[in-house]
């Protein structure tokens, strides 16, 4: 913080965050993953600005432009469809940009909410122990004994379609992973001296839980978080592909791929192929970053 | 031990009961199937008649009680769409799904273990690194998209493998199998590879980790020191010991593969349980959806029960821990 006050010592500054950054940068693959992920994120955020067309504005879509191969020109003004068009004549590139937006939004929202819920529940289980712990962990075990696809299918069969509903389904299938992870860490942390000291100060439960215990349990949670977000994006795409996820009014990458399925057998590969590539790049980038974060935060691998 | 099993059994029953409630209530909230099934020129009287015929005129809790009573006797209702009992409909589709799932598991083992061993024995070689990179890709590739690409390459462009259906089947003990005919085998390859891809990556990682850990152990060093051939050390001393975790995980993953076959079956029009579920969901065919979910829940509860009891029998620590709570 005070770089000006003690300049020579500051060059050795080993704040945990800087060490983390330095360790992270050791792997070139991980940096590539991070750069890729940031690029995908920027595309998703600024999709309406950088897309050549608005694929869901019916005024801009012309059936005469449908099923054009990549590189074809628009019928009216000669604009190039770099990745071709789909069955309704919508520009694939713009569709992918908008689809990324939806996919990332759903993945991030559900991941974040599941993390909050799982974190709180897992922390409570570890902190209070006894019966609370037993009940919560039985529930977690039960949840984890069923495959995520099955649980999500079951929920969507019950809830129906919609952005809110798929986010709920993804939260339900994810929270248990976070709860289990943070409980494991918190069980170790709560026996440490700083917790004893804090308890000695007669601090209330909320303060002990969230100001002292929680910050020290975060690293493993971050690792699980990155993996889970990638998983959530893939699962959402799968469910949308099966026609159970997002409604056609808010197409994610999964739905774009499903739309192209019908044209695949006639050799029009681009309608399914490119959205899939976008999905793959997103997931690979997140996984690469997650792998490196796990290695860096793993105390057993610390040099 | 008996008390533990009894308690575990009671828990399992409770789970199944809770699931019937959740599934039934949940599924009955989706739109009315009558709107889809009746002809457009149906009047009010005919509408009421079809409601009555399907048992949908009763209040929800009575519908549930009727459902529960029938479910205990193995009657999970009749399909709205085809009018045949839902349970036999699903049981009839089960062999196709099991055939696909077991083939995928088989592929995962015969491809995953050798590759994983290679990567574990030579971690710094180009081949080892390629295998590990490939396994990351295998984890990241969305299953359904890979399925589409397999169809595109092998069915559309190369035209060497069929992309839909089961092909020719033969009856073995009253069960139709496609794996025993050449045509059926050709139909099985693409969906099985598609379903296996994720599991291959998993087996590679498990095997590699196991090999890396095992080759530093004393008994492996000792076997080498005794002058045994490298092949024998690897195949007997190393392989035997890494098989324990691999077999455990593969066994546990079988349920997962059956659940995930929904995706592969839909893409390749493989006539299994999963495709039936998706078709029924689209038609709002409630009894079939409920029956599918009940059967799978039951299957998982039974698998989990067996695994738990076996583990307890093998490892007394778990039993004691359970008794303490």
Coordinates of C-alpha atoms in Angstrom, one line a residue:
Chain A
X1 CA 0.0 0.0 0.0
X2 CA 2.6 2.6 1.1
X3 CA 5.0 2.3 -1.7
X4 CA 6.2 5.9 -1.3
X5 CA 6.9 5.6 2.5
X6 CA 9.4 2.8 2.2
X7 CA 10.5 2.4 -1.5
X8 CA 13.4 -0.1 -1.1
X9 CA 11.5 -2.5 1.0
X10 CA 8.5 -2.3 -1.3
X11 CA 10.5 -4.0 -4.1
X12 CA 10.5 -7.2 -2.0
X13 CA 6.8 -6.8 -1.2
X14 CA 5.4 -10.3 -0.9
X15 CA 1.8 -9.6 -0.5
X16 CA -0.2 -12.9 -1.0
X17 CA -2.0 -11.4 -4.0
X18 CA 1.3 -10.5 -5.8
X19 CA 2.7 -13.9 -5.1
X20 CA -0.5 -15.4 -6.5
X21 CA -0.2 -13.3 -9.6
X22 CA 3.5 -14.1 -10.1
X23 CA 2.9 -17.9 -9.6
X24 CA -0.1 -17.7 -11.9
X25 CA 2.0 -16.1 -14.7
X26 CA 4.5 -19.0 -14.6
X27 CA 2.4 -21.0 -17.0
X28 CA 2.1 -19.6 -20.4
X29 CA -0.9 -21.8 -21.2
X30 CA -2.8 -20.4 -18.3
X31 CA -2.1 -16.8 -19.4
X32 CA -3.4 -17.8 -22.8
X33 CA -6.5 -19.2 -21.2
X34 CA -7.0 -16.0 -19.2
X35 CA -6.5 -13.8 -22.2
X36 CA -9.0 -15.9 -24.1
X37 CA -11.5 -15.8 -21.3
X38 CA -11.3 -12.0 -21.0
X39 CA -11.8 -11.8 -24.8
X40 CA -14.8 -14.0 -24.6
X41 CA -16.1 -11.9 -21.7
X42 CA -15.6 -8.6 -23.6
X43 CA -17.4 -10.0 -26.7
X44 CA -20.3 -11.1 -24.5
X45 CA -20.6 -7.8 -22.7
X46 CA -20.3 -5.7 -25.8
X47 CA -22.3 -8.0 -28.1
X48 CA -24.9 -5.4 -29.1
X49 CA -22.1 -2.9 -30.0
X50 CA -19.8 -5.2 -32.0
X51 CA -22.3 -7.5 -33.7
X52 CA -22.7 -6.7 -37.4
X53 CA -26.5 -7.1 -37.2
X54 CA -29.1 -7.5 -34.5
X55 CA -30.2 -11.1 -35.2
X56 CA -33.4 -10.8 -33.2
X57 CA -34.6 -7.7 -35.0
X58 CA -37.0 -9.1 -37.6
X59 CA -36.7 -6.0 -39.7
X60 CA -33.0 -6.8 -40.4
X61 CA -33.6 -10.4 -41.3
X62 CA -34.4 -11.5 -44.8
X63 CA -35.4 -15.1 -45.7
X64 CA -33.6 -14.7 -49.0
X65 CA -30.4 -14.7 -47.0
X66 CA -31.1 -18.0 -45.2
X67 CA -28.6 -20.9 -45.1
X68 CA -25.8 -18.9 -46.7
X69 CA -22.4 -20.4 -46.3
X70 CA -19.6 -18.6 -44.5
X71 CA -18.3 -15.6 -46.5
X72 CA -21.5 -15.1 -48.5
X73 CA -22.6 -11.6 -49.1
X74 CA -25.9 -10.1 -48.1
X75 CA -28.6 -10.0 -50.8
X76 CA -29.3 -6.3 -50.3
X77 CA -26.1 -4.4 -49.6
X78 CA -23.3 -6.9 -49.9
X79 CA -22.4 -7.1 -46.2
X80 CA -20.3 -10.2 -45.6
X81 CA -21.7 -13.1 -43.4
X82 CA -18.3 -14.3 -42.1
X83 CA -19.8 -17.4 -40.5
X84 CA -22.8 -17.8 -42.7
X85 CA -26.5 -17.6 -41.8
X86 CA -29.0 -19.9 -40.2
X87 CA -32.3 -21.3 -41.4
X88 CA -34.1 -17.9 -40.9
X89 CA -31.4 -15.8 -42.6
X90 CA -29.8 -14.5 -39.3
X91 CA -26.1 -13.8 -39.2
X92 CA -24.3 -16.6 -37.4
X93 CA -21.5 -14.3 -36.0
X94 CA -24.0 -12.0 -34.4
X95 CA -26.0 -14.9 -33.2
X96 CA -22.9 -16.4 -31.5
X97 CA -22.1 -13.0 -29.9
X98 CA -25.6 -12.8 -28.4
X99 CA -25.6 -16.5 -27.5
X100 CA -22.3 -16.1 -25.6
X101 CA -23.9 -13.3 -23.7
X102 CA -26.8 -15.5 -22.6
X103 CA -24.6 -18.5 -21.8
X104 CA -22.1 -16.6 -19.7
X105 CA -24.9 -14.7 -17.9
X106 CA -26.7 -17.9 -17.0
X107 CA -23.4 -19.7 -16.0
X108 CA -22.1 -16.8 -13.9
X109 CA -25.4 -16.0 -12.2
X110 CA -26.1 -19.6 -11.2
X111 CA -22.5 -20.1 -10.2
X112 CA -22.5 -17.0 -8.0
X113 CA -25.8 -17.7 -6.3
X114 CA -24.9 -21.4 -5.8
X115 CA -21.6 -20.3 -4.2
X116 CA -23.3 -17.9 -1.9
X117 CA -25.8 -20.5 -0.7
X118 CA -23.3 -23.4 -0.6
X119 CA -20.8 -21.2 1.2
X120 CA -23.3 -20.1 3.9
X121 CA -24.7 -23.6 4.5
X122 CA -21.3 -25.3 4.5
X123 CA -19.8 -22.7 6.9
X124 CA -22.7 -23.1 9.3
X125 CA -22.3 -26.9 9.2
X126 CA -18.6 -26.7 10.1
X127 CA -19.0 -23.9 12.6
X128 CA -21.9 -25.3 14.6
X129 CA -21.2 -29.0 14.1
X130 CA -23.3 -31.7 15.8
X131 CA -26.8 -32.1 14.5
X132 CA -26.7 -29.1 12.2
X133 CA -23.7 -30.6 10.5
X134 CA -25.2 -34.1 10.2
X135 CA -28.5 -32.8 8.7
X136 CA -26.7 -30.5 6.2
X137 CA -24.1 -33.0 5.1
X138 CA -26.7 -35.9 4.7
X139 CA -28.5 -33.5 2.3
X140 CA -25.3 -32.8 0.5
X141 CA -24.4 -36.5 0.2
X142 CA -27.9 -37.2 -1.1
X143 CA -27.7 -34.5 -3.7
X144 CA -24.2 -35.6 -4.9
X145 CA -25.3 -39.2 -5.2
X146 CA -27.5 -38.3 -8.2
X147 CA -26.0 -37.3 -11.5
X148 CA -26.3 -33.6 -12.2
X149 CA -28.0 -34.1 -15.6
X150 CA -30.7 -36.2 -14.0
X151 CA -31.4 -33.7 -11.2
X152 CA -31.5 -30.8 -13.8
X153 CA -33.8 -32.8 -16.1
X154 CA -36.1 -33.6 -13.2
X155 CA -36.3 -29.9 -12.1
X156 CA -36.8 -28.6 -15.6
X157 CA -39.5 -31.2 -16.2
X158 CA -41.2 -29.7 -13.2
X159 CA -40.4 -26.0 -13.6
X160 CA -40.7 -25.6 -17.3
X161 CA -38.6 -23.3 -19.5
X162 CA -37.2 -19.9 -18.9
X163 CA -34.0 -18.1 -17.9
X164 CA -35.0 -17.8 -14.3
X165 CA -35.9 -21.5 -14.1
X166 CA -32.7 -22.8 -15.6
X167 CA -30.8 -20.6 -13.2
X168 CA -32.7 -22.2 -10.3
X169 CA -32.1 -25.7 -11.7
X170 CA -28.3 -24.9 -12.1
X171 CA -28.2 -23.5 -8.5
X172 CA -29.8 -26.7 -7.1
X173 CA -27.3 -29.0 -8.9
X174 CA -24.3 -26.9 -7.9
X175 CA -24.7 -25.7 -4.3
X176 CA -23.7 -29.0 -2.7
X177 CA -20.2 -28.9 -4.3
X178 CA -19.5 -25.5 -2.7
X179 CA -21.0 -26.6 0.6
X180 CA -18.8 -29.7 0.8
X181 CA -15.7 -27.9 -0.2
X182 CA -16.0 -25.0 2.3
X183 CA -17.0 -27.3 5.1
X184 CA -13.8 -29.3 4.7
X185 CA -11.7 -26.2 4.9
X186 CA -13.7 -24.6 7.7
X187 CA -13.4 -27.7 9.9
X188 CA -9.6 -27.2 9.8
X189 CA -9.6 -23.4 10.1
X190 CA -12.0 -23.1 13.0
X191 CA -9.5 -24.9 15.3
X192 CA -6.7 -22.5 14.5
X193 CA -5.4 -19.9 17.0
X194 CA -6.8 -16.8 15.4
X195 CA -10.3 -18.2 15.7
X196 CA -9.6 -18.9 19.4
X197 CA -8.4 -15.4 19.8
X198 CA -11.5 -14.0 18.1
X199 CA -13.7 -16.1 20.2
X200 CA -11.8 -14.9 23.3
X201 CA -12.8 -11.4 22.3
X202 CA -16.4 -12.5 22.8
X203 CA -17.4 -11.6 19.2
X204 CA -20.8 -12.6 18.0
X205 CA -21.5 -15.6 15.7
X206 CA -22.0 -13.5 12.6
X207 CA -18.7 -11.7 13.1
X208 CA -16.8 -14.9 13.8
X209 CA -18.3 -16.6 10.8
X210 CA -18.1 -14.0 8.1
X211 CA -15.2 -11.7 9.2
X212 CA -12.8 -14.3 10.6
X213 CA -13.6 -17.8 9.3
X214 CA -14.9 -17.1 5.8
X215 CA -12.0 -15.1 4.4
X216 CA -9.6 -17.9 5.3
X217 CA -11.7 -20.5 3.6
X218 CA -12.0 -18.8 0.3
X219 CA -9.0 -20.2 -1.8
X220 CA -10.5 -23.7 -2.3
X221 CA -13.8 -22.1 -3.0
X222 CA -12.4 -20.1 -5.8
X223 CA -10.9 -23.2 -7.4
X224 CA -14.2 -25.1 -7.2
X225 CA -15.9 -22.0 -8.5
X226 CA -14.0 -21.8 -11.8
X227 CA -14.5 -25.5 -12.5
X228 CA -18.2 -25.2 -11.6
X229 CA -18.8 -22.2 -13.9
X230 CA -17.4 -24.1 -16.8
X231 CA -19.6 -27.1 -15.9
X232 CA -22.7 -24.9 -15.5
X233 CA -22.1 -23.4 -19.0
X234 CA -21.8 -26.8 -20.5
X235 CA -24.8 -28.1 -18.7
X236 CA -27.0 -25.2 -19.7
X237 CA -25.9 -25.7 -23.3
X238 CA -26.8 -29.4 -23.1
X239 CA -30.2 -28.7 -21.6
X240 CA -31.0 -26.0 -24.2
X241 CA -29.9 -28.4 -26.9
X242 CA -32.4 -31.0 -25.6
X243 CA -35.0 -28.3 -25.8
X244 CA -35.5 -28.1 -22.0
X245 CA -33.4 -25.0 -21.2
X246 CA -33.8 -21.6 -22.5
X247 CA -36.8 -20.6 -24.7
X248 CA -36.2 -19.7 -28.3
X249 CA -36.6 -16.0 -27.6
X250 CA -33.4 -16.0 -25.7
X251 CA -31.1 -18.3 -27.6
X252 CA -27.9 -19.5 -25.9
X253 CA -25.2 -21.4 -27.7
X254 CA -26.9 -24.7 -27.0
X255 CA -30.0 -23.7 -28.8
X256 CA -28.0 -22.3 -31.8
X257 CA -26.3 -25.7 -32.1
X258 CA -29.7 -27.5 -31.8
X259 CA -31.1 -25.3 -34.6
X260 CA -28.2 -26.4 -36.9
X261 CA -28.8 -30.1 -36.2
X262 CA -31.6 -30.2 -38.8
X263 CA -29.3 -28.8 -41.5
X264 CA -26.3 -30.9 -40.6
X265 CA -27.4 -33.9 -42.6
X266 CA -27.6 -31.8 -45.7
X267 CA -24.0 -30.7 -45.3
X268 CA -24.7 -27.2 -43.9
X269 CA -22.2 -27.7 -41.1
X270 CA -21.7 -24.0 -40.1
X271 CA -24.9 -23.5 -38.3
X272 CA -23.9 -26.1 -35.6
X273 CA -20.2 -26.0 -36.0
X274 CA -19.3 -22.4 -35.1
X275 CA -21.5 -21.9 -32.0
X276 CA -19.9 -25.2 -30.8
X277 CA -16.4 -23.8 -31.3
X278 CA -17.4 -20.7 -29.4
X279 CA -18.7 -22.9 -26.5
X280 CA -15.6 -25.0 -26.6
X281 CA -13.2 -22.0 -26.5
X282 CA -15.1 -20.6 -23.5
X283 CA -15.0 -23.8 -21.6
X284 CA -11.3 -24.7 -22.4
X285 CA -10.2 -21.2 -21.4
X286 CA -12.0 -21.4 -18.1
X287 CA -10.6 -24.9 -17.4
X288 CA -7.1 -23.8 -18.2
X289 CA -7.3 -20.9 -15.8
X290 CA -9.0 -23.1 -13.2
X291 CA -6.2 -25.7 -13.5
X292 CA -3.5 -23.2 -12.9
X293 CA -5.3 -21.5 -10.0
X294 CA -5.7 -24.9 -8.4
X295 CA -2.0 -25.6 -8.7
X296 CA -1.0 -22.1 -7.4
X297 CA -3.4 -22.2 -4.4
X298 CA -2.5 -25.8 -3.5
X299 CA -0.2 -25.5 -0.4
X300 CA 1.2 -29.0 -1.1
X301 CA 2.7 -27.8 -4.3
X302 CA 4.1 -24.6 -2.9
X303 CA 7.8 -24.3 -3.4
Chain B
X1 CA -24.0 -54.0 11.1
X2 CA -27.6 -55.1 10.8
X3 CA -28.8 -51.9 12.6
X4 CA -26.7 -49.9 10.2
X5 CA -28.2 -51.6 7.1
X6 CA -31.7 -51.3 8.5
X7 CA -31.2 -47.6 9.2
X8 CA -29.7 -47.1 5.7
X9 CA -32.7 -48.9 4.2
X10 CA -35.1 -46.7 6.1
X11 CA -33.3 -43.7 4.8
X12 CA -33.5 -45.0 1.2
X13 CA -37.2 -45.6 1.5
X14 CA -37.7 -42.1 2.8
X15 CA -35.8 -40.7 -0.2
X16 CA -37.9 -42.7 -2.6
X17 CA -41.1 -41.5 -0.9
X18 CA -39.9 -37.8 -1.0
X19 CA -39.0 -38.2 -4.6
X20 CA -42.5 -39.5 -5.6
X21 CA -44.0 -36.4 -4.0
X22 CA -41.5 -34.0 -5.7
X23 CA -41.7 -35.7 -9.1
X24 CA -45.5 -36.0 -9.0
X25 CA -46.2 -32.5 -7.9
X26 CA -43.5 -31.0 -10.1
X27 CA -44.6 -32.8 -13.3
X28 CA -48.3 -32.1 -12.7
X29 CA -47.6 -28.4 -12.7
X30 CA -46.6 -28.3 -16.4
X31 CA -49.3 -27.4 -18.9
X32 CA -52.4 -29.6 -19.4
X33 CA -51.8 -32.5 -21.7
X34 CA -55.4 -32.6 -22.7
X35 CA -54.9 -29.4 -24.8
X36 CA -52.5 -31.3 -27.0
X37 CA -54.2 -34.6 -27.2
X38 CA -57.8 -33.7 -28.1
X39 CA -58.8 -32.8 -31.6
X40 CA -59.3 -29.1 -32.3
X41 CA -63.1 -29.4 -32.9
X42 CA -63.7 -31.0 -29.5
X43 CA -66.5 -29.3 -27.5
X44 CA -66.8 -28.7 -23.8
X45 CA -68.5 -32.1 -23.0
X46 CA -65.8 -34.0 -24.9
X47 CA -63.1 -32.0 -23.1
X48 CA -64.6 -33.0 -19.7
X49 CA -64.9 -36.6 -20.9
X50 CA -61.2 -36.8 -21.8
X51 CA -60.2 -35.1 -18.5
X52 CA -62.2 -37.8 -16.7
X53 CA -60.7 -40.6 -18.8
X54 CA -57.2 -39.5 -17.9
X55 CA -58.2 -39.1 -14.2
X56 CA -57.3 -35.4 -14.3
X57 CA -60.6 -34.1 -13.0
X58 CA -59.8 -35.2 -9.4
X59 CA -58.1 -32.7 -7.0
X60 CA -54.3 -32.9 -6.9
X61 CA -53.9 -34.7 -3.6
X62 CA -56.4 -37.4 -4.7
X63 CA -54.5 -37.9 -7.9
X64 CA -51.3 -38.3 -5.9
X65 CA -52.9 -40.9 -3.6
X66 CA -54.2 -42.9 -6.6
X67 CA -50.7 -42.6 -8.1
X68 CA -49.0 -43.8 -5.0
X69 CA -51.4 -46.7 -4.5
X70 CA -50.9 -47.8 -8.1
X71 CA -47.1 -47.3 -7.9
X72 CA -46.8 -49.7 -5.1
X73 CA -48.4 -52.4 -7.2
X74 CA -46.0 -51.5 -10.1
X75 CA -48.6 -49.6 -12.1
X76 CA -47.2 -46.2 -13.0
X77 CA -50.1 -45.2 -15.2
X78 CA -50.8 -45.3 -18.9
X79 CA -49.0 -43.2 -21.5
X80 CA -51.3 -40.4 -22.6
X81 CA -49.9 -40.5 -26.1
X82 CA -49.9 -44.2 -26.9
X83 CA -52.3 -45.5 -24.3
X84 CA -50.1 -48.4 -23.1
X85 CA -48.8 -48.8 -19.5
X86 CA -45.8 -46.6 -18.9
X87 CA -43.7 -49.0 -16.9
X88 CA -43.4 -51.8 -19.5
X89 CA -42.8 -49.1 -22.1
X90 CA -39.7 -48.0 -20.2
X91 CA -38.6 -51.5 -19.2
X92 CA -38.8 -52.4 -22.9
X93 CA -36.4 -49.6 -23.8
X94 CA -33.9 -50.4 -21.0
X95 CA -31.8 -53.0 -22.8
X96 CA -30.9 -50.5 -25.5
X97 CA -29.8 -48.0 -22.9
X98 CA -27.8 -50.5 -20.9
X99 CA -26.2 -51.8 -24.1
X100 CA -25.1 -48.3 -25.0
X101 CA -23.9 -47.5 -21.5
X102 CA -22.0 -50.7 -21.0
X103 CA -20.3 -50.4 -24.4
X104 CA -19.3 -46.8 -23.5
X105 CA -17.8 -48.0 -20.2
X106 CA -16.0 -50.8 -22.0
X107 CA -14.5 -48.3 -24.4
X108 CA -13.5 -46.0 -21.6
X109 CA -11.6 -48.9 -19.9
X110 CA -9.8 -50.4 -22.9
X111 CA -8.8 -47.0 -24.3
X112 CA -8.4 -45.1 -21.0
X113 CA -6.2 -47.5 -19.0
X114 CA -3.4 -48.1 -21.6
X115 CA -3.2 -44.4 -22.5
X116 CA -3.2 -43.4 -18.8
X117 CA -0.4 -45.9 -18.1
X118 CA 1.6 -44.6 -21.0
X119 CA 1.2 -41.0 -19.7
X120 CA 2.0 -42.1 -16.2
X121 CA 5.2 -44.0 -17.1
X122 CA 6.5 -41.4 -19.5
X123 CA 5.1 -38.1 -18.1
X124 CA 7.6 -35.9 -19.9
X125 CA 7.6 -37.5 -23.3
X126 CA 5.7 -35.9 -26.2
X127 CA 3.2 -38.7 -26.2
X128 CA 2.5 -38.4 -22.5
X129 CA 2.0 -34.7 -22.8
X130 CA -0.3 -35.1 -25.8
X131 CA -2.4 -37.6 -23.9
X132 CA -2.8 -35.3 -21.0
X133 CA -3.6 -32.3 -23.2
X134 CA -6.1 -34.5 -25.0
X135 CA -7.8 -35.5 -21.7
X136 CA -8.3 -31.8 -20.9
X137 CA -9.9 -31.4 -24.2
X138 CA -12.1 -34.5 -23.5
X139 CA -13.2 -32.9 -20.3
X140 CA -14.1 -29.6 -22.0
X141 CA -15.8 -30.8 -25.2
X142 CA -19.6 -30.6 -24.8
X143 CA -20.9 -34.1 -25.4
X144 CA -23.8 -33.2 -27.6
X145 CA -21.6 -31.0 -29.9
X146 CA -19.1 -33.8 -30.3
X147 CA -22.0 -36.1 -31.2
X148 CA -23.0 -33.7 -34.0
X149 CA -19.5 -33.5 -35.2
X150 CA -19.2 -37.3 -35.3
X151 CA -22.3 -37.4 -37.4
X152 CA -21.0 -34.7 -39.7
X153 CA -17.7 -36.4 -40.3
X154 CA -18.5 -40.1 -40.3
X155 CA -22.1 -40.1 -41.6
X156 CA -22.3 -37.0 -43.8
X157 CA -18.9 -36.4 -45.3
X158 CA -17.2 -39.9 -45.2
X159 CA -20.5 -41.8 -45.3
X160 CA -19.0 -44.8 -43.6
X161 CA -21.1 -45.1 -40.4
X162 CA -24.9 -44.8 -40.0
X163 CA -26.1 -42.0 -37.7
X164 CA -29.5 -43.0 -36.5
X165 CA -31.2 -46.1 -34.9
X166 CA -30.0 -49.4 -33.6
X167 CA -29.7 -51.3 -36.9
X168 CA -30.3 -55.0 -37.1
X169 CA -30.8 -56.7 -33.7
X170 CA -30.9 -60.3 -32.5
X171 CA -32.9 -61.8 -29.7
X172 CA -30.8 -63.2 -26.8
X173 CA -32.9 -64.6 -23.9
X174 CA -35.8 -62.4 -25.1
X175 CA -33.7 -59.2 -25.1
X176 CA -32.9 -57.5 -28.4
X177 CA -29.2 -56.7 -28.8
X178 CA -27.5 -54.9 -31.6
X179 CA -23.9 -55.6 -30.6
X180 CA -24.0 -59.1 -32.0
X181 CA -24.7 -58.2 -35.6
X182 CA -22.4 -56.3 -37.9
X183 CA -25.0 -53.8 -38.9
X184 CA -25.9 -53.3 -35.2
X185 CA -22.3 -52.8 -34.3
X186 CA -21.9 -50.2 -37.0
X187 CA -24.9 -48.3 -35.5
X188 CA -23.5 -48.7 -32.0
X189 CA -20.0 -47.3 -32.6
X190 CA -20.8 -43.5 -32.9
X191 CA -23.1 -43.2 -29.9
X192 CA -20.9 -45.4 -27.8
X193 CA -17.8 -43.4 -28.6
X194 CA -19.7 -40.1 -28.0
X195 CA -20.8 -41.3 -24.6
X196 CA -17.4 -42.7 -23.7
X197 CA -15.3 -39.6 -24.5
X198 CA -15.7 -37.9 -21.1
X199 CA -15.2 -41.2 -19.3
X200 CA -12.0 -42.0 -21.3
X201 CA -10.5 -38.7 -20.1
X202 CA -11.5 -39.5 -16.5
X203 CA -10.0 -43.0 -16.7
X204 CA -6.8 -41.6 -18.3
X205 CA -6.4 -39.1 -15.4
X206 CA -7.1 -41.7 -12.7
X207 CA -4.8 -44.3 -14.2
X208 CA -2.0 -41.7 -14.7
X209 CA -2.2 -40.5 -11.1
X210 CA -2.2 -44.1 -9.9
X211 CA 0.8 -45.1 -11.9
X212 CA 2.8 -42.0 -10.8
X213 CA 2.1 -42.8 -7.2
X214 CA 2.7 -46.6 -7.5
X215 CA 6.0 -46.6 -9.3
X216 CA 7.7 -44.8 -6.4
X217 CA 6.6 -47.5 -3.9
X218 CA 9.0 -49.8 -2.3
X219 CA 7.5 -53.0 -3.6
X220 CA 7.9 -51.8 -7.2
X221 CA 11.5 -50.9 -6.6
X222 CA 12.0 -54.3 -5.0
X223 CA 10.4 -56.1 -7.9
X224 CA 12.8 -54.2 -10.2
X225 CA 15.7 -55.1 -8.0
X226 CA 14.8 -58.8 -8.1
X227 CA 15.5 -58.5 -11.8
X228 CA 12.0 -59.0 -13.1
X229 CA 11.3 -57.8 -16.6
X230 CA 9.9 -54.3 -16.9
X231 CA 6.9 -55.7 -18.6
X232 CA 6.1 -58.0 -15.8
X233 CA 6.6 -55.2 -13.2
X234 CA 4.2 -52.9 -15.0
X235 CA 1.6 -55.4 -15.9
X236 CA 1.5 -57.3 -12.6
X237 CA 2.8 -55.2 -9.8
X238 CA 1.7 -51.7 -11.0
X239 CA -1.5 -52.5 -12.9
X240 CA -2.9 -54.7 -10.1
X241 CA -2.6 -51.9 -7.6
X242 CA -4.0 -49.1 -9.7
X243 CA -7.0 -51.2 -10.7
X244 CA -8.6 -50.8 -7.2
X245 CA -9.4 -47.0 -7.4
X246 CA -10.1 -47.3 -11.2
X247 CA -12.7 -50.1 -10.8
X248 CA -14.4 -48.3 -7.9
X249 CA -14.8 -45.0 -9.8
X250 CA -15.8 -46.8 -13.0
X251 CA -18.5 -48.7 -11.1
X252 CA -19.8 -45.6 -9.5
X253 CA -19.8 -43.8 -12.9
X254 CA -22.0 -46.4 -14.5
X255 CA -25.1 -44.6 -13.1
X256 CA -23.8 -41.3 -14.4
X257 CA -23.4 -42.8 -17.9
X258 CA -26.9 -44.1 -17.9
X259 CA -28.2 -40.7 -17.0
X260 CA -26.0 -39.0 -19.5
X261 CA -27.0 -41.4 -22.3
X262 CA -30.1 -39.1 -22.6
X263 CA -28.0 -36.8 -24.7
X264 CA -26.3 -39.4 -26.9
X265 CA -29.6 -41.2 -27.5
X266 CA -31.3 -38.0 -28.5
X267 CA -28.6 -37.1 -31.0
X268 CA -28.3 -40.6 -32.6
X269 CA -32.0 -41.5 -32.3
X270 CA -30.9 -44.5 -30.2
X271 CA -34.2 -46.0 -29.1
X272 CA -33.4 -46.2 -25.3
X273 CA -35.0 -44.9 -22.2
X274 CA -33.4 -41.4 -22.4
X275 CA -34.8 -40.7 -25.9
X276 CA -38.2 -41.9 -24.6
X277 CA -37.9 -39.3 -21.8
X278 CA -37.1 -36.4 -24.0
X279 CA -39.9 -37.4 -26.5
X280 CA -42.3 -37.7 -23.6
X281 CA -41.3 -34.4 -22.1
X282 CA -42.0 -32.7 -25.5
X283 CA -45.4 -34.4 -25.7
X284 CA -46.2 -33.6 -22.1
X285 CA -46.7 -37.3 -21.6
X286 CA -46.8 -37.1 -17.8
X287 CA -47.1 -40.8 -16.8
X288 CA -44.0 -41.8 -18.9
X289 CA -42.0 -38.9 -17.5
X290 CA -43.0 -39.8 -13.9
X291 CA -42.3 -43.5 -14.5
X292 CA -38.8 -42.7 -16.0
X293 CA -37.9 -40.5 -13.1
X294 CA -39.2 -43.0 -10.6
X295 CA -37.3 -45.9 -12.2
X296 CA -34.0 -43.9 -12.3
X297 CA -34.4 -42.6 -8.8
X298 CA -35.0 -46.1 -7.6
X299 CA -32.0 -47.4 -9.6
X300 CA -29.7 -44.7 -8.0
X301 CA -31.0 -45.3 -4.5
X302 CA -30.3 -49.0 -4.9
X303 CA -26.9 -48.4 -6.3
X304 CA -26.0 -46.0 -3.5
X305 CA -27.3 -48.4 -0.9
X306 CA -25.3 -51.3 -2.2
X307 CA -22.1 -49.2 -2.4
X308 CA -22.6 -47.8 1.1
X309 CA -23.2 -51.3 2.6
X310 CA -20.3 -52.8 0.7
X311 CA -18.0 -50.0 1.9
X312 CA -19.1 -50.4 5.4
X313 CA -18.6 -54.1 5.3
X314 CA -15.0 -53.6 3.9
X315 CA -14.0 -50.6 6.0
X316 CA -15.0 -50.7 9.7
X317 CA -14.0 -47.1 10.2
X318 CA -17.0 -45.9 8.3
X319 CA -19.3 -48.1 10.4
X320 CA -17.9 -46.8 13.6
X321 CA -18.2 -43.2 12.4
X322 CA -21.8 -43.8 11.5
X323 CA -22.5 -45.2 14.9
X324 CA -21.0 -42.2 16.7
X325 CA -23.5 -39.8 15.1

